[in-house]
Amino acid sequence: MTPYITIRKAPGNWTVRAGGAVLGESSNALELTEGDYPSVIYFPREDIAMAFLDESDKTSHCPHKGDARYFSIVTKSKTIADAVWSYEDPKDDVARIKDHLAFYTSDELTVEQL
């Protein structure tokens, strides 16, 4: 793995909430640290209520991780556009994040350690 990115099992239990709803909770989340950026928690897809997510048209490319696709979160009161991303076919050095989802945090979307 490139020294620029480190991935480890995130300690403890983690939850993600949007619009007052719990989208997921996991004791198997991964913590990815990339350079000087804040760490990001990646949740296993099977621990997330995928019914709240709609795939969007947005994509992006990271030279270290590969191509990401995005999802919007649909709550009772609103849609939070492009708030979730996933690397469906990540580069070999970060293969552990395959089948995981990460979330942009905001006032409407929280990722917390329980």
Short mmCIF file of C-alpha atoms in Angstrom, two decimals:
data_model
loop_
_atom_site.label_atom_id
_atom_site.label_comp_id
_atom_site.label_asym_id
_atom_site.label_seq_id
_atom_site.Cartn_x
_atom_site.Cartn_y
_atom_site.Cartn_z
CA MET A 1 0.00 0.00 0.00
CA THR A 2 1.21 3.46 -0.77
CA PRO A 3 2.42 5.31 2.35
CA TYR A 4 0.16 8.18 1.28
CA ILE A 5 -2.94 6.15 2.25
CA THR A 6 -3.43 3.99 5.31
CA ILE A 7 -6.47 1.82 6.03
CA ARG A 8 -7.24 0.22 9.35
CA LYS A 9 -10.26 -1.22 11.09
CA ALA A 10 -12.04 1.68 12.76
CA PRO A 11 -12.12 1.08 16.52
CA GLY A 12 -15.51 0.53 18.15
CA ASN A 13 -18.97 0.97 16.66
CA TRP A 14 -19.91 3.68 14.15
CA THR A 15 -23.22 5.12 13.01
CA VAL A 16 -24.37 7.33 10.15
CA ARG A 17 -27.55 9.43 10.40
CA ALA A 18 -29.41 11.67 7.96
CA GLY A 19 -32.70 13.53 8.34
CA GLY A 20 -33.27 12.01 11.76
CA ALA A 21 -32.95 8.45 10.44
CA VAL A 22 -30.18 5.98 11.19
CA LEU A 23 -28.83 4.86 7.82
CA GLY A 24 -26.45 2.36 9.30
CA GLU A 25 -24.40 1.14 12.21
CA SER A 26 -21.26 -0.94 12.03
CA SER A 27 -18.57 -2.53 14.13
CA ASN A 28 -16.72 -3.42 10.90
CA ALA A 29 -16.07 0.07 9.52
CA LEU A 30 -12.70 1.03 8.06
CA GLU A 31 -10.79 4.23 8.71
CA LEU A 32 -8.93 5.58 5.68
CA THR A 33 -6.31 8.29 6.12
CA GLU A 34 -5.02 9.98 2.99
CA GLY A 35 -2.10 12.38 3.29
CA ASP A 36 -2.98 15.42 5.40
CA TYR A 37 -6.75 15.05 4.90
CA PRO A 38 -9.01 14.17 7.84
CA SER A 39 -9.68 10.44 8.20
CA VAL A 40 -12.78 9.07 6.50
CA ILE A 41 -14.91 6.21 7.82
CA TYR A 42 -15.97 3.63 5.23
CA PHE A 43 -19.00 1.52 6.14
CA PRO A 44 -19.53 -1.98 4.77
CA ARG A 45 -22.37 -1.78 2.27
CA GLU A 46 -24.27 -4.55 4.07
CA ASP A 47 -24.43 -2.36 7.22
CA ILE A 48 -26.17 0.54 5.39
CA ALA A 49 -29.91 0.83 4.62
CA MET A 50 -29.43 1.06 0.85
CA ALA A 51 -33.15 1.85 0.36
CA PHE A 52 -32.32 5.45 1.42
CA LEU A 53 -29.70 5.82 -1.33
CA ASP A 54 -30.25 6.67 -4.99
CA GLU A 55 -27.33 6.38 -7.38
CA SER A 56 -26.53 9.75 -8.93
CA ASP A 57 -24.83 10.62 -12.22
CA LYS A 58 -21.79 12.07 -10.45
CA THR A 59 -18.44 10.28 -10.68
CA SER A 60 -14.89 11.28 -9.77
CA HIS A 61 -11.38 9.93 -10.13
CA CYS A 62 -8.65 9.67 -7.48
CA PRO A 63 -5.18 8.72 -8.72
CA HIS A 64 -4.64 6.69 -5.53
CA LYS A 65 -8.03 4.97 -5.14
CA GLY A 66 -9.60 4.85 -8.60
CA ASP A 67 -13.05 5.86 -9.87
CA ALA A 68 -15.81 6.72 -7.42
CA ARG A 69 -19.54 6.70 -7.98
CA TYR A 70 -21.94 8.74 -5.87
CA PHE A 71 -25.31 8.36 -4.24
CA SER A 72 -27.86 10.85 -2.95
CA ILE A 73 -29.67 10.25 0.33
CA VAL A 74 -33.47 10.44 0.21
CA THR A 75 -35.07 11.31 3.56
CA LYS A 76 -38.70 12.11 4.43
CA SER A 77 -38.09 15.84 4.12
CA LYS A 78 -35.39 16.22 1.46
CA THR A 79 -32.75 14.72 -0.77
CA ILE A 80 -29.10 15.24 0.14
CA ALA A 81 -27.39 15.21 -3.25
CA ASP A 82 -24.15 13.31 -3.87
CA ALA A 83 -23.56 12.76 -0.14
CA VAL A 84 -22.19 9.21 -0.41
CA TRP A 85 -19.40 7.71 -2.48
CA SER A 86 -18.05 4.28 -3.20
CA TYR A 87 -15.11 2.81 -5.09
CA GLU A 88 -16.63 -0.16 -6.90
CA ASP A 89 -13.32 -1.34 -8.35
CA PRO A 90 -10.61 0.34 -6.25
CA LYS A 91 -6.91 0.14 -7.04
CA ASP A 92 -5.12 -2.88 -5.59
CA ASP A 93 -3.40 -0.87 -2.85
CA VAL A 94 -6.77 0.13 -1.36
CA ALA A 95 -8.79 -2.99 -2.25
CA ARG A 96 -10.09 -3.18 1.33
CA ILE A 97 -12.55 -0.33 0.63
CA LYS A 98 -14.36 -2.31 -2.08
CA ASP A 99 -18.03 -2.78 -1.12
CA HIS A 100 -17.80 0.10 1.38
CA LEU A 101 -19.49 3.50 1.45
CA ALA A 102 -18.22 6.84 2.75
CA PHE A 103 -20.32 9.90 3.65
CA TYR A 104 -19.80 13.67 3.41
CA THR A 105 -20.68 14.98 6.85
CA SER A 106 -22.75 18.15 7.31
CA ASP A 107 -25.42 19.61 9.56
CA GLU A 108 -27.81 17.11 7.95
CA LEU A 109 -25.53 14.09 7.88
CA THR A 110 -23.43 12.78 10.74
CA VAL A 111 -20.91 9.97 11.12
CA GLU A 112 -20.19 9.23 14.77
CA GLN A 113 -18.39 6.70 16.89
CA LEU A 114 -20.79 5.25 19.47
#
